[in-house]
Amino acid sequence: EAGVAQSPRYKIIEKRQSVAFWCNPISGHATLYWYQQILGQGPKLLIQFQNNGVVDDSQLPKDRFSAERLKGVDSTLKIQPAKLEDSAVYLCASTQGAQGNTIYFGEGSWLTVV
Amino acid sequence: GNSVTQMEGPVTLSEEAFLTINCTYTATGYPSLFWYVQYPGEGLQLLLKATKADDKGSNKGFEATYRKETTSFHLEKGSVQVSDSAVYFCALSDRGNSGYSTLTFGKGTMLLVSP
């Protein structure tokens, strides 16, 4: 079974530039998450989708971050304009949805803002 | 709200030593509990999980028991190997404000095992 796919794996941009990350979840997984992991910290939830609807975006900095999952399958996360403090690993994850089900993570997209 | 507290690292051990990484949690409901592992340069991998009180999760020689009375889920391994060197994250899954499951992570504990 294919895992959660993410791209690009690595990205270096200058501050105030924009960047987009793509995620393709495991087939059949209705719930998709984007997490931000800053070096030395645990992952923090940015946004959660159920199919193509947003169910939690309370911690998403909406002035610069946006995300969509138009057809309920793959998703994109965009940052515009980027700040130095956005340097982090952006993790996409998916699950079938029921509590206790395993949430599977992709390898992450590593962003450095200089 | 929900929270997870882990012991701070790094934890430095010699090969074949006994490992304990402490994890306690705060949750309003009845969460499921997880340990994830992150090897250098890689994403998070599920190590083990427990979905109800007194359940024991185990995998690759690691184990953890869901203790509701002490709100704990400590990770243990009887004999660590150099290849176990990684960052370990304790996490809980509960129905958030959305009504859907979401993971809340601890800050992670780095384990360094020397030959």
Coordinates of N, CA and C in Angstrom, one line a residue:
Chain A
E1 N 0.9 -1.2 0.0 CA 0.0 0.0 0.0 C 0.9 1.2 0.0
A2 N 0.6 2.2 -0.9 CA 1.4 3.4 -1.0 C 1.1 4.2 0.2
G3 N 2.2 4.9 0.7 CA 2.0 5.8 1.9 C 1.6 7.2 1.5
V4 N 1.7 8.1 2.4 CA 1.4 9.5 2.2 C 2.5 10.1 1.4
A5 N 2.2 10.7 0.2 CA 3.3 11.3 -0.6 C 3.3 12.8 -0.5
Q6 N 4.5 13.4 -0.4 CA 4.6 14.8 -0.2 C 5.7 15.3 -1.2
S7 N 5.5 16.5 -1.7 CA 6.6 17.1 -2.5 C 6.4 18.7 -2.4
P8 N 7.6 19.4 -2.5 CA 8.9 18.9 -2.6 C 9.4 18.4 -1.3
R9 N 10.5 17.7 -1.2 CA 11.1 17.3 0.1 C 11.8 18.4 0.7
Y10 N 12.5 19.2 -0.1 CA 13.3 20.3 0.5 C 13.0 21.6 -0.4
K11 N 13.0 22.7 0.4 CA 12.8 24.0 -0.3 C 13.5 25.1 0.5
I12 N 14.3 25.9 -0.2 CA 14.9 27.1 0.4 C 14.4 28.3 -0.4
I13 N 13.8 29.3 0.4 CA 13.3 30.5 -0.2 C 13.7 31.7 0.6
E14 N 13.6 32.8 0.0 CA 13.9 34.1 0.7 C 12.6 34.5 1.4
K15 N 12.8 35.3 2.5 CA 11.6 35.8 3.1 C 10.9 36.7 2.2
R16 N 9.6 36.7 2.4 CA 8.6 37.4 1.5 C 8.3 36.7 0.2
Q17 N 9.0 35.6 -0.1 CA 8.6 34.8 -1.3 C 7.5 33.9 -0.9
S18 N 6.9 33.2 -1.9 CA 5.9 32.2 -1.6 C 6.4 30.8 -1.9
V19 N 5.6 29.9 -1.3 CA 6.0 28.5 -1.5 C 4.7 27.6 -1.4
A20 N 4.7 26.5 -2.1 CA 3.5 25.6 -2.1 C 4.0 24.2 -1.9
F21 N 3.3 23.5 -1.0 CA 3.6 22.1 -0.8 C 2.4 21.2 -1.2
W22 N 2.7 20.1 -1.7 CA 1.6 19.2 -2.2 C 1.6 17.9 -1.4
C23 N 0.4 17.3 -1.2 CA 0.3 16.1 -0.5 C -0.8 15.2 -1.1
N24 N -0.4 13.9 -1.2 CA -1.4 12.9 -1.7 C -1.6 11.9 -0.6
P25 N -2.7 11.8 0.0 CA -2.9 10.9 1.2 C -3.0 9.4 0.7
I26 N -3.1 8.6 1.7 CA -3.3 7.1 1.4 C -4.7 7.0 0.8
S27 N -4.8 6.2 -0.2 CA -6.1 6.0 -0.9 C -7.2 5.6 0.0
G28 N -8.4 6.3 -0.1 CA -9.5 6.0 0.8 C -9.5 6.7 2.1
H29 N -8.5 7.4 2.4 CA -8.5 8.2 3.7 C -9.2 9.5 3.5
A30 N -10.3 9.6 4.3 CA -11.1 10.8 4.2 C -10.5 12.0 5.0
T31 N -9.8 11.7 6.0 CA -9.2 12.8 6.8 C -7.8 13.1 6.5
L32 N -7.5 14.4 6.3 CA -6.1 14.8 5.9 C -5.7 15.9 6.8
Y33 N -4.5 15.9 7.3 CA -4.0 16.9 8.2 C -2.7 17.5 7.6
W34 N -2.5 18.8 8.0 CA -1.2 19.4 7.8 C -0.7 19.8 9.2
Y35 N 0.5 19.4 9.5 CA 1.2 19.8 10.7 C 2.5 20.6 10.4
Q36 N 2.8 21.4 11.3 CA 4.1 22.2 11.2 C 5.0 21.7 12.4
Q37 N 6.2 21.3 12.0 CA 7.2 20.9 13.1 C 8.4 21.7 13.0
I38 N 8.5 22.6 14.0 CA 9.7 23.4 14.1 C 10.8 22.6 14.8
L39 N 12.0 22.9 14.4 CA 13.1 22.1 15.0 C 13.1 22.0 16.5
G40 N 13.2 20.8 17.0 CA 13.2 20.7 18.5 C 11.9 20.7 19.2
Q41 N 10.8 20.7 18.4 CA 9.5 20.8 19.0 C 8.6 19.6 18.4
G42 N 7.5 19.4 19.0 CA 6.6 18.4 18.5 C 5.7 19.0 17.4
P43 N 5.2 18.2 16.5 CA 4.3 18.7 15.4 C 3.1 19.5 16.0
K44 N 2.7 20.5 15.3 CA 1.6 21.3 15.7 C 0.6 21.3 14.5
L45 N -0.7 21.0 14.8 CA -1.7 21.0 13.8 C -2.0 22.3 13.2
L46 N -1.9 22.4 11.9 CA -2.3 23.7 11.2 C -3.7 23.6 10.7
I47 N -4.1 22.5 10.0 CA -5.4 22.4 9.4 C -5.8 21.0 9.2
Q48 N -7.1 20.7 9.3 CA -7.6 19.3 9.2 C -8.8 19.4 8.3
F49 N -8.7 18.5 7.3 CA -9.8 18.3 6.3 C -10.6 17.0 6.5
Q50 N -11.9 17.0 6.4 CA -12.6 15.8 6.3 C -13.2 15.9 4.9
N51 N -12.8 14.9 4.0 CA -13.1 15.0 2.6 C -12.6 16.3 2.1
N52 N -13.4 17.2 1.4 CA -12.9 18.4 0.9 C -13.3 19.6 1.8
G53 N -13.8 19.3 3.0 CA -14.2 20.4 3.9 C -13.2 20.6 5.1
V54 N -13.0 21.8 5.5 CA -12.2 22.1 6.6 C -12.9 21.9 7.9
V55 N -12.4 21.1 8.8 CA -13.0 20.9 10.1 C -12.3 21.6 11.2
D56 N -11.0 22.0 11.0 CA -10.3 22.7 12.1 C -9.1 23.4 11.4
D57 N -9.2 24.7 11.5 CA -8.1 25.5 11.0 C -7.8 26.6 12.0
S58 N -8.1 26.3 13.3 CA -7.9 27.3 14.4 C -6.5 27.8 14.6
Q59 N -5.5 27.0 14.2 CA -4.1 27.3 14.5 C -3.4 27.7 13.2
L60 N -4.1 27.9 12.1 CA -3.5 28.3 10.8 C -3.4 29.8 10.8
P61 N -2.2 30.3 10.6 CA -2.0 31.8 10.4 C -2.6 32.2 9.1
K62 N -3.8 32.6 9.1 CA -4.6 32.8 7.9 C -4.1 34.0 7.1
D63 N -3.4 34.9 7.7 CA -2.9 36.0 7.0 C -1.8 35.7 5.9
R64 N -1.2 34.5 6.1 CA -0.1 34.1 5.2 C -0.2 32.7 4.7
F65 N -0.9 31.8 5.5 CA -1.1 30.4 5.1 C -2.5 30.2 4.5
S66 N -2.5 29.3 3.5 CA -3.8 28.8 3.0 C -3.6 27.4 2.6
A67 N -4.7 26.6 2.6 CA -4.7 25.2 2.2 C -6.0 24.9 1.5
E68 N -5.9 23.9 0.6 CA -7.1 23.5 0.0 C -7.1 22.0 -0.3
R69 N -8.2 21.4 -0.5 CA -8.4 20.0 -0.8 C -9.6 19.9 -1.7
L70 N -9.5 20.4 -2.9 CA -10.6 20.7 -3.7 C -11.5 19.4 -4.1
K71 N -10.8 18.3 -4.4 CA -11.6 17.1 -4.8 C -11.6 16.1 -3.7
G72 N -11.2 16.5 -2.5 CA -11.3 15.5 -1.4 C -10.2 14.5 -1.4
V73 N -9.2 14.7 -2.3 CA -8.1 13.7 -2.3 C -6.8 14.4 -2.0
D74 N -6.1 14.9 -3.0 CA -4.8 15.6 -2.6 C -5.0 17.0 -2.2
S75 N -4.0 17.6 -1.6 CA -4.1 18.9 -0.9 C -2.8 19.7 -1.2
T76 N -3.0 21.0 -1.1 CA -1.9 21.9 -1.2 C -1.9 22.9 0.0
L77 N -0.7 23.2 0.5 CA -0.5 24.2 1.5 C 0.4 25.3 1.0
K78 N -0.1 26.5 1.1 CA 0.7 27.6 0.5 C 1.0 28.6 1.6
I79 N 2.2 29.2 1.5 CA 2.7 30.2 2.4 C 3.1 31.4 1.6
Q80 N 2.4 32.6 1.8 CA 2.7 33.8 1.1 C 2.3 35.0 1.9
P81 N 3.2 35.9 2.2 CA 4.7 35.8 2.1 C 5.3 35.1 3.2
A82 N 6.4 34.4 3.0 CA 7.1 33.6 4.0 C 7.9 34.5 4.9
K83 N 7.9 34.1 6.2 CA 8.7 34.7 7.2 C 9.8 33.8 7.7
L84 N 10.8 34.3 8.3 CA 11.9 33.5 8.8 C 11.4 32.4 9.7
E85 N 10.4 32.8 10.6 CA 9.9 31.8 11.6 C 9.1 30.7 11.0
D86 N 8.9 30.7 9.7 CA 8.1 29.6 9.0 C 9.1 28.5 8.7
S87 N 10.4 28.6 8.9 CA 11.3 27.5 8.7 C 10.9 26.4 9.6
A88 N 10.6 25.2 8.9 CA 10.1 24.1 9.7 C 9.9 22.9 8.7
V89 N 9.5 21.8 9.2 CA 9.1 20.7 8.4 C 7.5 20.7 8.4
Y90 N 7.0 20.6 7.2 CA 5.6 20.6 7.0 C 5.1 19.1 6.7
L91 N 4.4 18.6 7.7 CA 4.0 17.2 7.6 C 2.6 17.0 7.2
C92 N 2.4 16.2 6.2 CA 1.0 15.8 5.8 C 0.7 14.4 6.4
A93 N -0.5 14.2 6.8 CA -0.9 13.0 7.4 C -2.3 12.6 7.0
S94 N -2.7 11.4 7.1 CA -4.1 11.0 6.7 C -4.5 9.8 7.5
T95 N -5.8 9.6 7.7 CA -6.4 8.5 8.4 C -7.8 8.3 7.8
Q96 N -8.3 7.1 8.2 CA -9.7 6.8 7.7 C -10.7 7.6 8.5
G97 N -10.3 8.0 9.8 CA -11.2 9.0 10.4 C -11.6 8.6 11.8
A98 N -11.8 7.3 12.1 CA -12.4 7.0 13.4 C -11.3 7.2 14.5
Q99 N -11.7 7.6 15.7 CA -10.8 7.7 16.8 C -10.1 6.4 17.1
G100 N -8.8 6.5 17.3 CA -8.0 5.3 17.5 C -7.4 4.7 16.3
N101 N -7.9 5.1 15.1 CA -7.3 4.7 13.9 C -5.9 5.3 13.8
T102 N -5.0 4.6 13.2 CA -3.7 5.1 13.0 C -3.7 6.2 12.0
I103 N -2.9 7.3 12.4 CA -2.7 8.4 11.5 C -1.3 8.2 10.9
Y104 N -1.3 8.2 9.6 CA -0.1 8.0 8.8 C 0.5 9.3 8.3
F105 N 1.8 9.4 8.5 CA 2.5 10.6 8.1 C 3.4 10.4 6.8
G106 N 3.5 11.5 6.0 CA 4.4 11.5 5.0 C 5.8 11.8 5.5
E107 N 6.8 11.9 4.6 CA 8.2 12.2 5.0 C 8.4 13.6 5.3
G108 N 7.5 14.5 4.9 CA 7.6 15.9 5.2 C 8.3 16.7 4.2
S109 N 7.9 18.0 4.2 CA 8.6 19.0 3.3 C 9.3 19.9 4.1
W110 N 10.7 20.0 3.9 CA 11.5 20.8 4.8 C 11.7 22.1 4.2
L111 N 11.3 23.2 4.9 CA 11.3 24.5 4.4 C 12.4 25.3 5.2
T112 N 13.2 26.0 4.5 CA 14.2 27.0 5.1 C 13.9 28.3 4.5
V113 N 13.6 29.3 5.3 CA 13.4 30.7 4.8 C 14.6 31.5 5.3
V114 N 15.3 32.1 4.3 CA 16.5 32.9 4.6 C 16.3 34.4 4.3
Chain B
G1 N -7.8 22.2 27.5 CA -7.5 21.5 26.3 C -6.6 20.3 26.5
N2 N -6.4 19.5 25.5 CA -5.5 18.3 25.6 C -4.0 18.8 25.6
S3 N -3.2 18.0 26.3 CA -1.8 18.3 26.3 C -1.0 17.0 26.6
V4 N 0.2 16.9 26.2 CA 1.1 15.8 26.4 C 2.4 16.3 26.9
T5 N 2.9 15.7 28.0 CA 4.2 16.1 28.5 C 5.2 14.9 28.5
Q6 N 6.3 15.1 27.9 CA 7.4 14.1 27.9 C 8.6 14.5 28.6
M7 N 9.4 13.6 29.1 CA 10.6 13.9 29.7 C 11.6 14.5 28.7
E8 N 12.4 15.5 29.1 CA 13.3 16.2 28.2 C 14.5 15.3 27.9
G9 N 15.0 15.4 26.7 CA 16.2 14.7 26.4 C 17.4 15.6 26.3
P10 N 18.5 15.2 25.7 CA 18.6 13.8 25.2 C 18.8 12.8 26.3
V11 N 18.3 11.6 26.0 CA 18.5 10.4 26.8 C 19.7 9.7 26.2
T12 N 20.8 9.5 26.9 CA 22.0 8.9 26.4 C 22.2 7.6 27.1
L13 N 22.2 6.5 26.3 CA 22.4 5.1 26.9 C 23.4 4.3 26.1
S14 N 23.9 3.4 26.8 CA 24.8 2.4 26.1 C 24.0 1.3 25.6
E15 N 24.5 0.6 24.5 CA 23.8 -0.5 23.9 C 23.4 -1.5 25.0
E16 N 22.2 -2.1 24.9 CA 21.7 -3.1 25.8 C 21.2 -2.6 27.1
A17 N 21.2 -1.3 27.3 CA 20.7 -0.7 28.5 C 19.2 -0.7 28.4
F18 N 18.5 -0.5 29.6 CA 17.1 -0.4 29.7 C 16.6 1.0 29.5
L19 N 15.6 1.1 28.7 CA 15.1 2.5 28.4 C 13.7 2.7 29.0
T20 N 13.5 3.9 29.6 CA 12.2 4.4 29.9 C 12.1 5.8 29.5
I21 N 11.1 6.2 28.7 CA 10.8 7.6 28.4 C 9.4 7.9 29.0
N22 N 9.3 8.8 29.9 CA 8.1 9.1 30.6 C 7.2 10.0 29.7
C23 N 5.9 9.7 29.8 CA 4.9 10.5 29.1 C 3.6 10.6 30.0
T24 N 3.1 11.8 30.2 CA 1.9 11.9 30.9 C 1.0 12.8 30.0
Y25 N -0.3 12.7 30.2 CA -1.2 13.5 29.3 C -2.4 14.1 30.1
T26 N -3.0 15.1 29.5 CA -4.2 15.7 30.0 C -5.2 15.7 28.9
A27 N -6.4 15.1 29.2 CA -7.4 15.1 28.1 C -8.8 15.1 28.8
T28 N -9.7 15.7 28.1 CA -11.1 15.9 28.6 C -11.9 14.6 28.4
G29 N -11.6 13.9 27.4 CA -12.4 12.7 27.0 C -11.6 11.4 27.3
Y30 N -11.8 10.4 26.4 CA -11.1 9.2 26.6 C -10.2 8.9 25.3
P31 N -9.0 9.5 25.4 CA -8.2 9.4 24.2 C -7.6 8.1 23.9
S32 N -7.1 7.9 22.7 CA -6.2 6.9 22.3 C -4.8 7.5 22.5
L33 N -3.8 6.6 22.8 CA -2.5 7.0 23.0 C -1.5 6.4 22.0
F34 N -0.5 7.1 21.6 CA 0.4 6.6 20.6 C 1.9 7.0 21.0
W35 N 2.8 6.2 20.5 CA 4.2 6.6 20.4 C 4.6 6.6 18.9
Y36 N 5.2 7.7 18.5 CA 5.7 7.8 17.1 C 7.2 7.9 17.3
V37 N 7.9 7.5 16.2 CA 9.4 7.6 16.2 C 9.8 8.3 14.9
Q38 N 10.8 9.2 15.1 CA 11.3 9.9 13.9 C 12.8 9.7 13.8
Y39 N 13.2 9.0 12.8 CA 14.7 8.8 12.5 C 15.2 10.1 11.8
P40 N 16.5 10.3 11.9 CA 17.1 11.5 11.3 C 16.7 11.7 9.8
G41 N 16.2 12.8 9.5 CA 15.8 13.1 8.1 C 14.6 12.4 7.6
E42 N 13.8 11.8 8.5 CA 12.6 11.1 8.0 C 11.4 11.6 8.6
G43 N 10.2 11.1 8.2 CA 9.0 11.5 8.8 C 8.6 10.7 10.0
L44 N 7.5 10.9 10.5 CA 7.0 10.2 11.7 C 6.5 8.8 11.4
Q45 N 6.9 7.8 12.2 CA 6.4 6.5 12.0 C 5.7 6.0 13.3
L46 N 4.6 5.4 13.1 CA 3.9 4.9 14.3 C 4.7 3.7 14.9
L47 N 5.0 3.8 16.2 CA 5.7 2.8 16.9 C 4.8 1.8 17.6
L48 N 3.8 2.4 18.3 CA 2.8 1.5 19.0 C 1.7 2.4 19.4
K49 N 0.6 1.8 19.8 CA -0.6 2.5 20.2 C -1.4 1.7 21.2
A50 N -2.3 2.4 22.0 CA -3.2 1.8 22.9 C -4.5 2.6 22.9
T51 N -5.6 1.9 22.8 CA -6.9 2.7 22.6 C -7.7 2.7 23.8
K52 N -7.4 2.0 24.8 CA -8.2 2.1 26.1 C -7.4 1.8 27.3
A53 N -7.9 2.1 28.4 CA -7.2 1.9 29.7 C -6.8 0.5 29.9
D54 N -5.5 0.3 30.4 CA -4.9 -1.0 30.7 C -4.4 -1.7 29.4
D55 N -4.7 -1.2 28.3 CA -4.1 -1.8 27.0 C -2.6 -1.6 27.0
K56 N -1.9 -2.6 26.5 CA -0.5 -2.5 26.3 C -0.2 -2.5 24.8
G57 N 0.5 -1.5 24.3 CA 0.9 -1.5 23.0 C 2.4 -2.0 22.9
S58 N 2.7 -2.7 21.9 CA 4.1 -3.2 21.8 C 4.5 -3.4 20.3
N59 N 5.8 -3.2 20.1 CA 6.3 -3.3 18.7 C 7.8 -3.2 18.8
K60 N 8.5 -4.1 18.1 CA 10.0 -4.0 18.0 C 10.7 -4.0 19.3
G61 N 10.1 -4.7 20.3 CA 10.7 -4.7 21.6 C 10.3 -3.6 22.5
F62 N 9.7 -2.6 22.0 CA 9.2 -1.4 22.8 C 7.8 -1.8 23.3
E63 N 7.4 -1.3 24.5 CA 6.1 -1.4 25.0 C 5.7 -0.2 25.8
A64 N 4.4 0.0 25.9 CA 3.8 1.0 26.8 C 2.4 0.6 27.2
T65 N 2.1 0.9 28.4 CA 0.8 0.6 29.0 C 0.0 1.8 29.3
Y66 N -1.3 1.8 28.8 CA -2.2 3.0 29.0 C -2.7 2.9 30.5
R67 N -2.2 3.9 31.3 CA -2.5 3.9 32.7 C -3.5 5.1 32.9
K68 N -4.8 4.9 33.0 CA -5.7 5.9 33.2 C -5.6 6.6 34.6
E69 N -5.3 5.8 35.6 CA -5.3 6.3 37.0 C -4.1 7.3 37.2
T70 N -3.0 7.1 36.4 CA -1.9 8.1 36.5 C -1.8 8.9 35.3
T71 N -2.7 8.8 34.3 CA -2.7 9.5 33.0 C -1.3 9.4 32.4
S72 N -0.8 8.2 32.3 CA 0.6 8.0 31.8 C 0.6 7.0 30.7
F73 N 1.7 7.0 29.9 CA 1.9 6.1 28.8 C 3.4 6.0 28.6
H74 N 4.1 5.5 29.5 CA 5.6 5.5 29.5 C 6.1 4.4 28.5
L75 N 7.1 4.8 27.7 CA 7.7 3.9 26.8 C 8.9 3.2 27.4
E76 N 8.9 1.9 27.2 CA 10.0 1.1 27.7 C 10.6 0.1 26.7
K77 N 11.9 -0.2 26.9 CA 12.5 -1.3 26.1 C 13.6 -1.9 26.9
G78 N 13.6 -3.2 26.9 CA 14.5 -3.9 27.8 C 16.0 -3.8 27.4
S79 N 16.3 -3.7 26.1 CA 17.7 -3.7 25.7 C 17.7 -2.9 24.4
V80 N 18.3 -1.6 24.5 CA 18.3 -0.8 23.3 C 19.5 -1.1 22.4
Q81 N 19.3 -0.7 21.2 CA 20.3 -0.9 20.1 C 20.7 0.5 19.6
V82 N 21.9 0.5 18.9 CA 22.3 1.8 18.3 C 21.3 2.2 17.3
S83 N 20.7 1.3 16.6 CA 19.7 1.7 15.6 C 18.4 2.3 16.2
D84 N 18.2 2.2 17.5 CA 17.0 2.9 18.1 C 17.2 4.4 18.3
S85 N 18.4 4.9 18.0 CA 18.7 6.3 18.2 C 17.7 7.1 17.3
A86 N 16.9 7.9 17.8 CA 15.9 8.7 17.1 C 15.2 9.6 18.1
V87 N 14.2 10.3 17.6 CA 13.4 11.2 18.5 C 12.0 10.5 18.6
Y88 N 11.6 10.4 19.9 CA 10.3 9.6 20.2 C 9.3 10.7 20.6
F89 N 8.1 10.6 20.0 CA 7.0 11.5 20.4 C 5.8 10.7 20.9
C90 N 5.4 11.2 22.1 CA 4.2 10.6 22.7 C 3.0 11.5 22.1
A91 N 1.9 10.9 21.9 CA 0.8 11.7 21.3 C -0.6 11.1 21.8
L92 N -1.6 11.9 21.8 CA -2.9 11.4 22.1 C -3.8 11.8 21.0
S93 N -4.8 11.0 20.8 CA -5.9 11.2 19.8 C -7.2 11.3 20.5
D94 N -7.9 12.4 20.2 CA -9.2 12.7 20.8 C -10.0 13.4 19.8
R95 N -11.3 13.4 20.1 CA -12.2 14.2 19.2 C -12.0 15.7 19.6
G96 N -11.5 16.5 18.7 CA -11.3 17.9 19.0 C -12.6 18.7 18.8
N97 N -12.4 20.0 18.8 CA -13.6 20.8 18.6 C -14.4 20.5 17.4
S98 N -13.7 20.0 16.4 CA -14.4 19.7 15.1 C -15.3 18.4 15.2
G99 N -15.0 17.6 16.3 CA -15.7 16.4 16.4 C -15.0 15.2 15.7
Y100 N -13.9 15.5 15.1 CA -13.1 14.5 14.4 C -11.8 14.3 15.2
S101 N -11.2 13.1 15.0 CA -10.0 12.8 15.7 C -8.8 13.7 15.2
T102 N -8.0 14.1 16.2 CA -6.8 14.9 15.9 C -5.7 14.5 16.9
L103 N -4.5 14.6 16.5 CA -3.4 14.2 17.3 C -2.8 15.4 18.0
T104 N -2.5 15.3 19.3 CA -1.8 16.3 20.0 C -0.4 15.6 20.5
F105 N 0.7 16.3 20.2 CA 2.0 15.7 20.4 C 2.7 16.3 21.6
G106 N 3.6 15.5 22.2 CA 4.5 16.1 23.1 C 5.7 16.7 22.4
K107 N 6.7 17.2 23.1 CA 7.8 17.9 22.4 C 8.8 17.0 21.8
G108 N 8.7 15.7 22.2 CA 9.7 14.8 21.7 C 10.9 14.6 22.6
T109 N 11.4 13.4 22.6 CA 12.6 13.0 23.4 C 13.6 12.3 22.6
M110 N 14.8 13.0 22.5 CA 15.8 12.4 21.7 C 16.5 11.3 22.4
L111 N 16.7 10.1 21.8 CA 17.4 9.0 22.4 C 18.7 8.8 21.6
L112 N 19.8 8.7 22.3 CA 21.1 8.5 21.7 C 21.7 7.2 22.3
V113 N 22.0 6.2 21.5 CA 22.5 4.9 22.0 C 23.9 4.8 21.4
S114 N 24.8 4.6 22.3 CA 26.2 4.4 21.9 C 26.6 2.9 22.0
P115 N 27.6 2.5 21.1 CA 28.0 1.1 21.1 C 28.7 0.7 22.4

